[in-house]
Each structure stands twice: as C-alpha cells, then as structure tokens.
CSV table of C-alpha atoms in Angstrom, one decimal:
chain,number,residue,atom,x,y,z
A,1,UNK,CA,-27.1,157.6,-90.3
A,2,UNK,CA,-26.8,158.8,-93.7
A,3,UNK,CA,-25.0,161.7,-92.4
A,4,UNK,CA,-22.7,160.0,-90.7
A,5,UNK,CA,-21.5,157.6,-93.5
A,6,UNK,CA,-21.3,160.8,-95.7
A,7,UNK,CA,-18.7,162.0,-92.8
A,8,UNK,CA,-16.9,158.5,-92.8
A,9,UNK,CA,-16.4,158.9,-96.2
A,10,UNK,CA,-15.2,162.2,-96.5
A,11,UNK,CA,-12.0,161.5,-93.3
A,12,UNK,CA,-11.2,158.3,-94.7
A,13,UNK,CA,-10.4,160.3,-97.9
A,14,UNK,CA,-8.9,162.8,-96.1
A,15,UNK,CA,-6.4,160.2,-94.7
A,16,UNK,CA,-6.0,158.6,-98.0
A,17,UNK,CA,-4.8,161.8,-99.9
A,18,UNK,CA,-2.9,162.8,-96.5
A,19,UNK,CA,-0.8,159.5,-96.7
A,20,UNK,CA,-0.4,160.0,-100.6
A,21,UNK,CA,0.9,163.3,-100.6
A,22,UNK,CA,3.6,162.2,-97.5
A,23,UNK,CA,5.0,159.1,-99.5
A,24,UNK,CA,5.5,161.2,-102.5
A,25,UNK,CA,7.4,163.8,-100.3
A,26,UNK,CA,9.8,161.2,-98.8
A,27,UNK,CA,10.0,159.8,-102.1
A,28,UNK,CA,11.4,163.0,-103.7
A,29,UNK,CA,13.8,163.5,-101.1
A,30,UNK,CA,15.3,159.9,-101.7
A,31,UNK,CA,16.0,161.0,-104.7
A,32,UNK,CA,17.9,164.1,-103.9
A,33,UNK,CA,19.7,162.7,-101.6
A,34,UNK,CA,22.5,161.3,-103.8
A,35,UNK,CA,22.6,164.4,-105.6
A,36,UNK,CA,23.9,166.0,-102.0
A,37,UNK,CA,26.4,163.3,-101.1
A,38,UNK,CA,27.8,163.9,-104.4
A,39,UNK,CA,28.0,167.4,-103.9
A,40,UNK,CA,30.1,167.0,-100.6
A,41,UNK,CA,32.8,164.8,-102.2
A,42,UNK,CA,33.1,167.1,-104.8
A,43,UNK,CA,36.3,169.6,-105.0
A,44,UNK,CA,35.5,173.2,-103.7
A,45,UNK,CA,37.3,176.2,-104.5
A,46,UNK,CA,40.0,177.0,-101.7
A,47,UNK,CA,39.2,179.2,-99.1
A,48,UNK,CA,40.8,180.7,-96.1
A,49,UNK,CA,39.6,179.0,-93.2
A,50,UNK,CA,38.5,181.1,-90.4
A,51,UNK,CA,40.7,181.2,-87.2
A,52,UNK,CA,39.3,179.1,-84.0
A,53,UNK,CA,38.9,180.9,-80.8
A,54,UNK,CA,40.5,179.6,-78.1
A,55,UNK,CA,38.4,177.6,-75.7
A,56,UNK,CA,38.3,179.2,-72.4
A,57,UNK,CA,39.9,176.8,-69.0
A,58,UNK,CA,37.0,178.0,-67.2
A,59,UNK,CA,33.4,177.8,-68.8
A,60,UNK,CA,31.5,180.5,-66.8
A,61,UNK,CA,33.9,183.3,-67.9
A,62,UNK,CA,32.3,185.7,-69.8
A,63,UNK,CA,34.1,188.9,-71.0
A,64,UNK,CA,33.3,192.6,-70.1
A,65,UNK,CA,33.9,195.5,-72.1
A,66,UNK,CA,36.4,198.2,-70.5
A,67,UNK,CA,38.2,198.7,-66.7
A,68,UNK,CA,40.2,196.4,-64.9
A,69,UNK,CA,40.4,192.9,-65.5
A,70,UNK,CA,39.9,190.5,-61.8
A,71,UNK,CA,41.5,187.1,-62.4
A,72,UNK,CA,38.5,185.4,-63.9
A,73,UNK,CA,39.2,187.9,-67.0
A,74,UNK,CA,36.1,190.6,-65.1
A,75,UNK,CA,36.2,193.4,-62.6
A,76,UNK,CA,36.1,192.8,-58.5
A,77,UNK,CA,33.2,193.2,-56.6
A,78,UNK,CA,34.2,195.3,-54.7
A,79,UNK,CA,35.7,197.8,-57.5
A,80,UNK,CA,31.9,197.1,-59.4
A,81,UNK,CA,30.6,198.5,-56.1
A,82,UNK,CA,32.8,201.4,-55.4
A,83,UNK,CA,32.5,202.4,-59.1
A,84,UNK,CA,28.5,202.7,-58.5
A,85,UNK,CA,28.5,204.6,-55.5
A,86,UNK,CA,30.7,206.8,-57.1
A,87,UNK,CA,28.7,207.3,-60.3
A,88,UNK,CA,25.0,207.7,-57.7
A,89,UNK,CA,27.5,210.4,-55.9
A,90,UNK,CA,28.1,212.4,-58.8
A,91,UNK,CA,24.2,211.7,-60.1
A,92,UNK,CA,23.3,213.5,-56.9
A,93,UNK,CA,25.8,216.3,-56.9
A,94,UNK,CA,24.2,217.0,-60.4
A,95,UNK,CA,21.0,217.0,-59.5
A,96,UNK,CA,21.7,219.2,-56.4
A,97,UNK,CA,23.6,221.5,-58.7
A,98,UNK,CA,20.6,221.8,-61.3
A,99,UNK,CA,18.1,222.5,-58.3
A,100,UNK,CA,20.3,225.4,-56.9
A,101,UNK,CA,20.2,226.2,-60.4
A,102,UNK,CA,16.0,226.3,-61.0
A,103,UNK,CA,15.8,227.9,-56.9
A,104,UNK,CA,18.3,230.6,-58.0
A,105,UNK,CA,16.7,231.5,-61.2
A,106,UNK,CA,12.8,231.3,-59.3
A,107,UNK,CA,14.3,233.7,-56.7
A,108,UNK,CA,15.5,236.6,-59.1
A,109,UNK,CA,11.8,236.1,-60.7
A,110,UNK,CA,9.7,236.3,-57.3
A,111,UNK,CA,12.3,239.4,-56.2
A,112,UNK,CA,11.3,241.5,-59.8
A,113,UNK,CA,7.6,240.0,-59.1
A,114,UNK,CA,7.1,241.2,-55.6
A,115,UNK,CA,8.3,245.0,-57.0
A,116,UNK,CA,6.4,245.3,-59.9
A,117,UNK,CA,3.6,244.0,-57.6
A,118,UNK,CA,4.2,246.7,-55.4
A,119,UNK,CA,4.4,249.1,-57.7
A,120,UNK,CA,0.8,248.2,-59.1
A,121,UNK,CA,-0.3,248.2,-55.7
A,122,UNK,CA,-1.5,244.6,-55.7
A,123,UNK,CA,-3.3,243.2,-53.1
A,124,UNK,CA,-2.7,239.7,-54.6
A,125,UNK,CA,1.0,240.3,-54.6
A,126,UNK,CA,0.8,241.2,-50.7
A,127,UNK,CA,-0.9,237.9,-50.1
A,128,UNK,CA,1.4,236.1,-52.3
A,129,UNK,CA,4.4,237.1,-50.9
A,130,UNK,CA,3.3,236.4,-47.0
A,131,UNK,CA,4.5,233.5,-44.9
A,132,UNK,CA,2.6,230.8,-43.9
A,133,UNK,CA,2.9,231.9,-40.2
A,134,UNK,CA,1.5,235.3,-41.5
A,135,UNK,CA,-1.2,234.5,-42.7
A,136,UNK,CA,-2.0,231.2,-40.3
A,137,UNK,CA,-0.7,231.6,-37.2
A,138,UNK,CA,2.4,230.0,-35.8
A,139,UNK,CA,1.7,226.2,-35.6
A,140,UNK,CA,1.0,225.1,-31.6
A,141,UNK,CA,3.8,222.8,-30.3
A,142,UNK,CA,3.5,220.1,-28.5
A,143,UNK,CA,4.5,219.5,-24.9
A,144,UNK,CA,7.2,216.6,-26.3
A,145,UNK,CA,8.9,218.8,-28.5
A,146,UNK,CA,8.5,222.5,-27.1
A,147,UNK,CA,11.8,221.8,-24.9
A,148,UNK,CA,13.9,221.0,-28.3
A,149,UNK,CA,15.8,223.4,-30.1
A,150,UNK,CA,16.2,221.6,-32.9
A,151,UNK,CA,12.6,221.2,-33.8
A,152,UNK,CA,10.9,223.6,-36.6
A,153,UNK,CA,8.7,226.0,-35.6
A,154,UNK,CA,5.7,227.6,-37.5
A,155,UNK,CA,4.0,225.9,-41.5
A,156,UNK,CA,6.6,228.2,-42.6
A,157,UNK,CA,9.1,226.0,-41.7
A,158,UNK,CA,12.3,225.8,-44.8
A,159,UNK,CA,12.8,222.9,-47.2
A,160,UNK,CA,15.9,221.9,-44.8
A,161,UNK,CA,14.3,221.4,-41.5
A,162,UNK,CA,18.3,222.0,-39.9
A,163,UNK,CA,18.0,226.0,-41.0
A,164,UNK,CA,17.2,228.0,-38.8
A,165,UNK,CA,16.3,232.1,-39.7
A,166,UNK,CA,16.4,234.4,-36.5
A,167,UNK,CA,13.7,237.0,-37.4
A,168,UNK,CA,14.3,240.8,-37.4
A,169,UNK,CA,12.4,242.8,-34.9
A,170,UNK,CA,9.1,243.2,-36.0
A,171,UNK,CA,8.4,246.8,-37.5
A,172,UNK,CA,6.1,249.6,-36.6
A,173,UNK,CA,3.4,250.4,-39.1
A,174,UNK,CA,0.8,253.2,-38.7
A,175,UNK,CA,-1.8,251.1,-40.8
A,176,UNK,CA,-4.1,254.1,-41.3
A,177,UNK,CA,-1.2,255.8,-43.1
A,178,UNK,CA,0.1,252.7,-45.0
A,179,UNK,CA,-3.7,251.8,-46.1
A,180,UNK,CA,-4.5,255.3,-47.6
A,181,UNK,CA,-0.7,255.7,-49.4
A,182,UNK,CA,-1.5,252.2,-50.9
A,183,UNK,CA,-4.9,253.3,-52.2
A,184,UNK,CA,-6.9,251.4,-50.0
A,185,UNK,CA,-10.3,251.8,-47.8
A,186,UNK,CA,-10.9,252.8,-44.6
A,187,UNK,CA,-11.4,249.8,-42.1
A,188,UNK,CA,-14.8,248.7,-42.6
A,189,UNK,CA,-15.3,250.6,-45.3
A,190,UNK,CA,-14.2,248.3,-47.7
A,191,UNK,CA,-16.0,245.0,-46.7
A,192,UNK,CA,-14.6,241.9,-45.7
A,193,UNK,CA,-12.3,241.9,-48.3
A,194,UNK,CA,-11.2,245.5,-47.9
A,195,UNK,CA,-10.0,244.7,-44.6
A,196,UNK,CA,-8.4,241.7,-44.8
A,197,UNK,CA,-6.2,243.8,-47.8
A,198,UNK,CA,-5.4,246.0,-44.9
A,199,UNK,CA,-4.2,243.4,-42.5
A,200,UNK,CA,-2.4,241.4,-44.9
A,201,UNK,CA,-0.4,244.5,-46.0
A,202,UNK,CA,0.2,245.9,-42.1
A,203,UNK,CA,1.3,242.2,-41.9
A,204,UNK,CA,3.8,242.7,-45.0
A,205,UNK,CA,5.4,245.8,-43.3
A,206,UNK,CA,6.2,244.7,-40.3
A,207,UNK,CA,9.1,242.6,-42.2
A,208,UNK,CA,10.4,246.0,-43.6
A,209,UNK,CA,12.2,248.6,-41.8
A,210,UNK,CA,11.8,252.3,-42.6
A,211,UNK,CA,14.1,252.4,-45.6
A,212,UNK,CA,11.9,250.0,-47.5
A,213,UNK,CA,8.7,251.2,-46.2
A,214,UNK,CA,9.1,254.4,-48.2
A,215,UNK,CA,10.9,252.7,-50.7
A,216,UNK,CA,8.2,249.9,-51.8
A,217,UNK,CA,4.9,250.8,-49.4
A,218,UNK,CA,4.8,254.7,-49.2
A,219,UNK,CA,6.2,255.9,-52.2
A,220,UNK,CA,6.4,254.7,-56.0
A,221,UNK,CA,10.0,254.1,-57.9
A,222,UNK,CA,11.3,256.9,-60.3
A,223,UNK,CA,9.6,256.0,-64.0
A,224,UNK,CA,12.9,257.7,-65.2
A,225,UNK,CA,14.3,254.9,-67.6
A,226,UNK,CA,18.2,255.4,-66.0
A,227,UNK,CA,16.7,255.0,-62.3
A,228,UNK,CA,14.9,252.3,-62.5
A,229,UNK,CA,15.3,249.5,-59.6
A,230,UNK,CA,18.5,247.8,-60.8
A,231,UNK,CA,19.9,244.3,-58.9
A,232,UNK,CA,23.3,244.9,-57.6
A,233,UNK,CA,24.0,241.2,-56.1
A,234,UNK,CA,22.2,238.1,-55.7
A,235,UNK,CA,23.1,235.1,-53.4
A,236,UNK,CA,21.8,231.9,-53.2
A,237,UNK,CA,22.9,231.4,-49.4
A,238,UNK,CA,21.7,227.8,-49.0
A,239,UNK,CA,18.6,225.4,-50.2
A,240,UNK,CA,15.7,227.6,-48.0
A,241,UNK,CA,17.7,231.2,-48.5
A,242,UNK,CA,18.0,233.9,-51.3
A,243,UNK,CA,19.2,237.1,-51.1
A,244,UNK,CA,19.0,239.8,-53.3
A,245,UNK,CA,20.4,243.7,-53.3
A,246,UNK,CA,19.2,245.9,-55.7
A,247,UNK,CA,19.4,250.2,-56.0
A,248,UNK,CA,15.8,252.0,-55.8
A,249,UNK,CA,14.9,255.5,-56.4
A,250,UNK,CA,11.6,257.2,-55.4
A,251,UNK,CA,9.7,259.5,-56.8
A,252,UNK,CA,10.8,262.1,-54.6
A,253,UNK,CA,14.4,261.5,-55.6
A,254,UNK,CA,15.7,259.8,-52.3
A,255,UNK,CA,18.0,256.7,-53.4
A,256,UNK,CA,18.9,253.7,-51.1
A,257,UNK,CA,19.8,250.4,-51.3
A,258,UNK,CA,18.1,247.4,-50.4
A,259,UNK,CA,19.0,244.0,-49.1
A,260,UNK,CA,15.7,241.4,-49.7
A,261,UNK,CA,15.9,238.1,-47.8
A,262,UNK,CA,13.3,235.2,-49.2
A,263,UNK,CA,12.6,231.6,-47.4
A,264,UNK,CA,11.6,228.4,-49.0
A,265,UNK,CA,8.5,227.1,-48.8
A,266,UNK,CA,6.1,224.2,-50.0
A,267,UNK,CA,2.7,225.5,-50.9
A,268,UNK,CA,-0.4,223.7,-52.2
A,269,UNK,CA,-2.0,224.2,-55.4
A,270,UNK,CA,-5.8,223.0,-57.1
A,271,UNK,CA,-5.0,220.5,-59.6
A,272,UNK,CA,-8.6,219.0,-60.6
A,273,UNK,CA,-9.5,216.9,-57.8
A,274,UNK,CA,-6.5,217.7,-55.9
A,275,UNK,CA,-3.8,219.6,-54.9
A,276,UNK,CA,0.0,220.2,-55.7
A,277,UNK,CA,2.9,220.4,-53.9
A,278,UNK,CA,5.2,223.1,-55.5
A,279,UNK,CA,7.9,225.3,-53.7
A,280,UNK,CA,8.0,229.5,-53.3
A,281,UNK,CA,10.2,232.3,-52.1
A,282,UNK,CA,8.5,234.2,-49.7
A,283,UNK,CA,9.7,237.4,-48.1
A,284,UNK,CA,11.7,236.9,-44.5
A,285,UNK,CA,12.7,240.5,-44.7
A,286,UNK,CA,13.1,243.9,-46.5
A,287,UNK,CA,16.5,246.1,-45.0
A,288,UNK,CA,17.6,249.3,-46.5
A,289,UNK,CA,20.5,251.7,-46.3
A,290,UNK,CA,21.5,254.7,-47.9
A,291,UNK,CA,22.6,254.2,-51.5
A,292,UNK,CA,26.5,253.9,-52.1
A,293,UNK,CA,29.0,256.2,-51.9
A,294,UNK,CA,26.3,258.9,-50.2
A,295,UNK,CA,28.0,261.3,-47.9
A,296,UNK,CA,25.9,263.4,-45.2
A,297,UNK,CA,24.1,266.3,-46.9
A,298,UNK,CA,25.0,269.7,-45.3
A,299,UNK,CA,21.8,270.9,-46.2
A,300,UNK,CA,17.9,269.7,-46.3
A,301,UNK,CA,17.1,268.2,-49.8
A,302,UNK,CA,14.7,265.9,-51.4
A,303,UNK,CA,16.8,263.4,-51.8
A,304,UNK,CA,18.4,263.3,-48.2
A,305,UNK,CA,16.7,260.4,-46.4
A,306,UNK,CA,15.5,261.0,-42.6
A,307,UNK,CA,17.9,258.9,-41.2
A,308,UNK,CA,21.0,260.8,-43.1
A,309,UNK,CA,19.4,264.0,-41.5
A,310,UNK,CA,19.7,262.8,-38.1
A,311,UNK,CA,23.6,261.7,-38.9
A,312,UNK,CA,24.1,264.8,-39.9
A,313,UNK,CA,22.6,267.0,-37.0
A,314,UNK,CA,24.4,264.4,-34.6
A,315,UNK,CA,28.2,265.1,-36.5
A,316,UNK,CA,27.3,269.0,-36.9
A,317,UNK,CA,26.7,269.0,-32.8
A,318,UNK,CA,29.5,267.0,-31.9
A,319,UNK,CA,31.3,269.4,-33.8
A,320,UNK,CA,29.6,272.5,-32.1
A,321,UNK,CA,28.6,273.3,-35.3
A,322,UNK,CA,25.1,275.1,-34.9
A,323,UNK,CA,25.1,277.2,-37.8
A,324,UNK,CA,25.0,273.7,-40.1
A,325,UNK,CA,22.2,272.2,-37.2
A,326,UNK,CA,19.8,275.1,-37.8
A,327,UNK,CA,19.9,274.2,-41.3
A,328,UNK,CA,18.1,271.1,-40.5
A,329,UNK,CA,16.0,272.7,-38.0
A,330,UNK,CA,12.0,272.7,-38.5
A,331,UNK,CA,10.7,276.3,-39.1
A,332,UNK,CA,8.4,276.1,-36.0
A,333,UNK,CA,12.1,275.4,-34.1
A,334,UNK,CA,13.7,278.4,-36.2
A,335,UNK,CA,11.3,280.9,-35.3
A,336,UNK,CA,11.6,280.2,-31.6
A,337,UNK,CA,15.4,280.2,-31.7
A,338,UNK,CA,15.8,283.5,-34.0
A,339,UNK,CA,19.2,282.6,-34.9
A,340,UNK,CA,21.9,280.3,-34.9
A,341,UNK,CA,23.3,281.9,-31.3
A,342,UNK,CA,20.2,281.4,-29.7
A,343,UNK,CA,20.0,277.8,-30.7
A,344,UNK,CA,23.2,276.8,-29.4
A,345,UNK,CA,23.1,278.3,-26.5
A,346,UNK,CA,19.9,276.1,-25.9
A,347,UNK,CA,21.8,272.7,-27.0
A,348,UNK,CA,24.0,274.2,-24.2
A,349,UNK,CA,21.5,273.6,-21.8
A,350,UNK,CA,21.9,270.5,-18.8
A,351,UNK,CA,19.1,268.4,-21.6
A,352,UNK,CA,21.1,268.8,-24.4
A,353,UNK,CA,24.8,268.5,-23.1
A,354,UNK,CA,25.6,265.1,-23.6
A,355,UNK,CA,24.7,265.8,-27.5
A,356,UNK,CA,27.8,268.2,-27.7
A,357,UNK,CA,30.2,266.6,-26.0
A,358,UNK,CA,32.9,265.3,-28.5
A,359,UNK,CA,33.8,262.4,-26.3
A,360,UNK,CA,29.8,261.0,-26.5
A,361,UNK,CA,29.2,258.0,-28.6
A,362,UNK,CA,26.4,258.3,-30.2
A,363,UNK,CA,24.4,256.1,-31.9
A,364,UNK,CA,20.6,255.6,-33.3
A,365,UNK,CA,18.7,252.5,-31.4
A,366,UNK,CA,15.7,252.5,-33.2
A,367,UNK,CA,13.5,254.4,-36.3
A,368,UNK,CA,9.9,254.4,-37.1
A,369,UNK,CA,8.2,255.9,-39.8
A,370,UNK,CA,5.0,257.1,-39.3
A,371,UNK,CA,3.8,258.2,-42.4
A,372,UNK,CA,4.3,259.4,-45.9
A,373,UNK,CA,5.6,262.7,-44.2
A,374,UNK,CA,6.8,261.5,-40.7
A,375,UNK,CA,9.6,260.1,-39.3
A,376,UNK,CA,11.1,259.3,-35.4
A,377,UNK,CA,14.6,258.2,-34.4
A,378,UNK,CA,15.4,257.3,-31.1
A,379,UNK,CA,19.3,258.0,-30.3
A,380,UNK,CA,21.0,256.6,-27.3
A,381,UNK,CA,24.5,258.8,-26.0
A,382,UNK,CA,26.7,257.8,-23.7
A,383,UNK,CA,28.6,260.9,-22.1
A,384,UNK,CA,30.2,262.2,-19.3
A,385,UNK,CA,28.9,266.2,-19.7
A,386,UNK,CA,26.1,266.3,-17.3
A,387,UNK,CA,24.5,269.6,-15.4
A,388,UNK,CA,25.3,267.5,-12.2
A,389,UNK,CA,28.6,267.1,-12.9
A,390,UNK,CA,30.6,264.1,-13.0
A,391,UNK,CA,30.5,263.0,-9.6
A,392,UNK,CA,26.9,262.4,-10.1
A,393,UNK,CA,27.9,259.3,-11.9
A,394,UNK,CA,30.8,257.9,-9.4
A,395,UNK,CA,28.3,255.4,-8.0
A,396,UNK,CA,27.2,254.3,-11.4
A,397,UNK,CA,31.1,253.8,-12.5
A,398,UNK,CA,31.9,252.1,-9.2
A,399,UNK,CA,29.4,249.3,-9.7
A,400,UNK,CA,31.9,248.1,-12.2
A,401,UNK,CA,30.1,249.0,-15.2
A,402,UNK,CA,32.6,250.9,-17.0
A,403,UNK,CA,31.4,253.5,-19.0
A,404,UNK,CA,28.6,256.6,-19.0
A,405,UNK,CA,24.8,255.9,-18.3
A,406,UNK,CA,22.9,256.0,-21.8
A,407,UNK,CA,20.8,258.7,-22.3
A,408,UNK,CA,17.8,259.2,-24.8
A,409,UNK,CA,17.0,261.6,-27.2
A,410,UNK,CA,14.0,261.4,-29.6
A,411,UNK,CA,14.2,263.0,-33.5
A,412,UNK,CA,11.0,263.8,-34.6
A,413,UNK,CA,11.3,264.2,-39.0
A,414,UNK,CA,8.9,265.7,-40.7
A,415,UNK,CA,8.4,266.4,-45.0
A,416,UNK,CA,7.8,270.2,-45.2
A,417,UNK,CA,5.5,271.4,-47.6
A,418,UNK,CA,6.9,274.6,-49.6
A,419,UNK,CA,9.2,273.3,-52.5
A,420,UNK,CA,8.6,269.8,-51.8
A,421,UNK,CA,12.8,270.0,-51.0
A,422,UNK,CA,13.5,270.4,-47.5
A,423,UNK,CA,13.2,268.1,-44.7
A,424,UNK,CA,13.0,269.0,-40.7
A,425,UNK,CA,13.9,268.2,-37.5
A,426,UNK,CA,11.9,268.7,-34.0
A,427,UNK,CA,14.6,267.8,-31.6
A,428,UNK,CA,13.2,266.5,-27.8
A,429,UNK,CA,14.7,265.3,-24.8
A,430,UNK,CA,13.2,262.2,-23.8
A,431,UNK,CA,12.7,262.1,-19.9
C-alpha cells in the first residue's frame, strides 16, 4: 500500500506538470498571434508573381517526355507496343551479333589449340577435341522418331537442332603406324590408359584424310619461324559451324593447305557439387590439298606430296611421256625395266592401255596412307583402248549407259631412303 500511494503520487504530478507546461504553450502562442496578423496586413516589397499553369480539361492527363502526341496529349497504344517490339528486336539482333562474336573468337582459339596440341603430342588434346558420338557411341533412337528426318541424331547433336552436317567418309588408319609416329605404346603395353590413348587417337584420324594425317598425325610442322602454320581464312558458317583454312609445312618440306571444320557442342563441367553447361568446338573434319599456286613436279622431291606424284605420272602417260614416268618410278620398277623404252613398251601392254589413251578420263577415287613412308591411290579410267578391241564393249554401250566401263588401277607410294628426297611409285593393275 505504501507503494502504491508513492506511485499515485508521483502520476498525479506527472499530470499536473503535463497540464502546466501545455497552458503555458497555448498561452505563448496567443500572444504571437497578433504579431502574425499584423505581419500579413503589412506592405511587402513588389514581386513578380509567378505565372499559373493552365488547368488541364481533362484530369487524368499526364504528360510524357518525347514521340508523338495521341489526343489525350500521350502516345497510342498501339505505337507504345510497336515501339517495344521493335526495341526487344534490335535487343536480340545484338545479342545474337555479340554471340557470333564470342563463338567466332572461341573457334580461332580451339583451331591454334588443337595444333599446338598436336604438335606436343597430347593425349589430352586428342580427347578434347573428340565428339560426343566418338567417344560415347551414337545415342539409340527410338522407334517414334527413327522414321523422322528432322530429328537429331547422336549427344553430339549442334546448338541448332535444324543443322544438319553430312559426315565425310570415315578414314583409313593403320593404328600401329599412327601409335608409334605419335610416340605411343604398343597395345597392351601401355595399360589401360595406354590404350585408350590409342583408340581415342585412331578415333581422331578417321575425321582426317591423308593430307592432314601427315600434316598433324605423322609428321611435325617446320620450326622455321617463316613456315610456321599460318590461318588463311576463317568463317563462321552459322551458330553450330566454323571453318578455318590455314597453310602448314612439315618437316620434310611438303606444304599443303588445310580446310578444318568444327561443330558446336554443350559439354559438362565439375563446379563443386555440380556441373556446368558450357559450349565447345569440336573437330567434324580435317581436309587438305596441295598448297596454292603448286604445279606438278616433273621430278621426285621432298616436298612433292604423294598425291601430286600420281597427277603427275597420270599427265606424263596421257601424254606418252615415259621418259618423265620413269622419273617417278621405284628403283625396284627401274631395275626391271632397264630403261625408259622398256617401260613404255610395258604401259603398252592390254593392262596398262586405258592409262595411255589421251581420250581416258582419269581420275583418283580414293587415297589411304599407310604410314609415315606409305601411301595407296586408287584411280578409276574410263577408256575405249582395250586389248579386246572396241567391240568388246558394244553390249555395254547398248544398254544405254553411254560412256566406257571404269577400270582400276592401284598406286602404291612409297618414301625412299637415300637422300631423304625422292619419292616412288609401284604401279599395279587391279584385277
């Protein structure tokens, strides 16, 4: 009880000084109060009065900075709307333009990767630079969309499922040769690892054709500063396709040009307890040809590449020119012949007529390289000079076909030791 008085006490002069303080408040503003009337009748200095706005008719107008004015004072819907699709239009023309951009750029990295990969004979590039289907398989399709054409085959499908990449032929590769040129083991000599090395990089070749499997696999570039790989061109061709061409040199001084196609693709990456999604070029194909501006060699030389050789045995017969053929002949081939006589009169033989008939067409179907060293070429001519004669060939012409029965021959190129200059030629008939 004796606390609670204490606490009665103590509000009620709370209150008390509360309601003191406000009348002395209102009191002093009473007496202010005429102070400020007085003040408004008094005279003030002249001013110049601000100018009114006009009062809109209609209340909701509001007013917009810039473009064509509707009849409320703002722009039309339907302009607001065009204007905004236009401006998203442009947005994502820019940003396409700036990804063709980053793709482009990434695509002349990966190509200058893969060579100096190469070059350093690196089993990581190999890998690297595989498709998806290389490595996995192609993906199984279903029965409901085998039938369609239009559906994407394979993981190593491009960004744009609508592209479509017809494959080259796949490549023949003597992987014993390839493996010991690239410095690695013996199958099963090398482990687990050894020979999935070898597979990955038999896998590799099979997407080059003979001009860049000497070029990149079984030979190194020149270290000569001047004949270094340089790019001629590169092409972005569309989102999920890069092309590059770029002049190589070897070591052994033959020169050609190559034309490297790359595909798109989305790859998967660790990222703590994840993975990434991020895009790569990998290699579709490797294509060569001889270098610009090369003519056929009339003689063997280091530089000559094995399908130049075969050009030029195929112009010098055409023109019965045996003296320049025996050039290119193997010595094994020479020493039978003895001389240049001897040897045409043999390419005058039933076998070899069609190959010395200037009328033939002539052309090379297919080339393998089987080695460092070794080289095949399979030529298909079409003539008219056979030992049977021409009549031997009436029933073939009457069955409305037109033109001379292809025949085969088969080159068979080979490095010869010696000065390290001078290739050969084995020619064969095929049967």
């Amino acid at each position: 009880r004796r606390h609670s008085r204490a606490f009665k006490v103590n509000m009620s002069t709370v209150t008390s000084t509360i309601t003191v303080m406000s009348t002395s408040r209102a009191s002093s503003l009473t007496s202010r109060e005429p102070s400020r009337a007085a003040l408004r009748g008094s005279a003030r200095p002249s001013t110049k009065r601000r100018p009114k706005m006009a009062t809109s008719a209609n209340p909701k107008a509001v007013f917009t900075g810039g473009g064509n004015r509707g009849s409320h004072g703002g722009e039309s819907p339907g302009e607001n709307a065009a204007q905004l699709r236009r401006r998203e239009q442009e947005k994502e023309q820019r940003r396409k333009a700036a990804q063709r951009v980053v793709r482009s750029a990434a695509g002349v990295s990966r190509a200058e990767a893969l060579r100096i990969g190469l070059d350093q004979r690196s089993s990581y590039s190999v890998l690297d630079f595989l498709r998806s289907e290389d490595i996995l398989g192609p993906a199984p399709s279903s029965p409901s969309t085998s039938s369609s054409a239009d559906q994407p085959q394979g993981p190593s499908t491009p960004i744009n499922a609508k592209h479509h990449i017809t494959d080259m032929p796949a490549a023949f590769v003597n992987e014993d040769a390839l493996a010991e040129a690239f410095g690695l083991h013996a199958r099963g000599a090398g482990g687990l690892d050894g020979d999935e090395d070898r597979e990955n990089l038999f896998k590799l070749a099979r997407r080059m054709d003979p001009f860049a499997q000497r070029a990149l696999l079984y030979n190194r570039p020149s270290r000569v500063r001047h004949l270094a790989p340089r790019v001629l061109s590169s092409l972005l061709v569309d989102d999920a396709m890069y092309v590059q061409r770029f002049a190589t040199q070897d070591e052994r001084g033959e020169a050609a040009t190559l034309t490297l196609r790359m595909t798109l693709e989305e790859r998967l990456a660790p990222n703590y307890k994840s993975a990434t999604v991020f895009e790569q070029w990998v290699v579709h194909s490797v294509t060569g040809e001889p270098s610009d501006g090369a003519e056929l060699p009339a003689q063997p030389h280091a530089s000559c590449s094995p399908e130049s050789v075969v050009n030029a045995q195929l112009d010098a017969l055409k023109w019965d020119d045996a003296e320049r053929c025996v050039r290119f002949a193997s010595p094994r081939n020479v020493a039978k012949t003895v001389d240049a006589d001897v040897f045409k009169e043999m390419l005058s033989t039933p076998a070899y007529a069609p190959l010395s008939d200037p009328e033939a067409h002539c052309t090379i179907a297919r080339t393998v390289q089987l080695g460092s060293d070794s080289f095949a070429a399979v030529v298909t001519c079409r003539s008219w000079n056979h030992a049977q004669g021409v009549s031997a060939y009436e029933s073939w012409n009457l069955k409305g076909r037109g033109r001379a029965p292809p025949r085969y021959f088969v080159w068979l190129l080979s490095r010869q030791p010696g000065s390290g200059r001078a290739s050969a030629t084995d020619l064969a008939a095929a049967a």
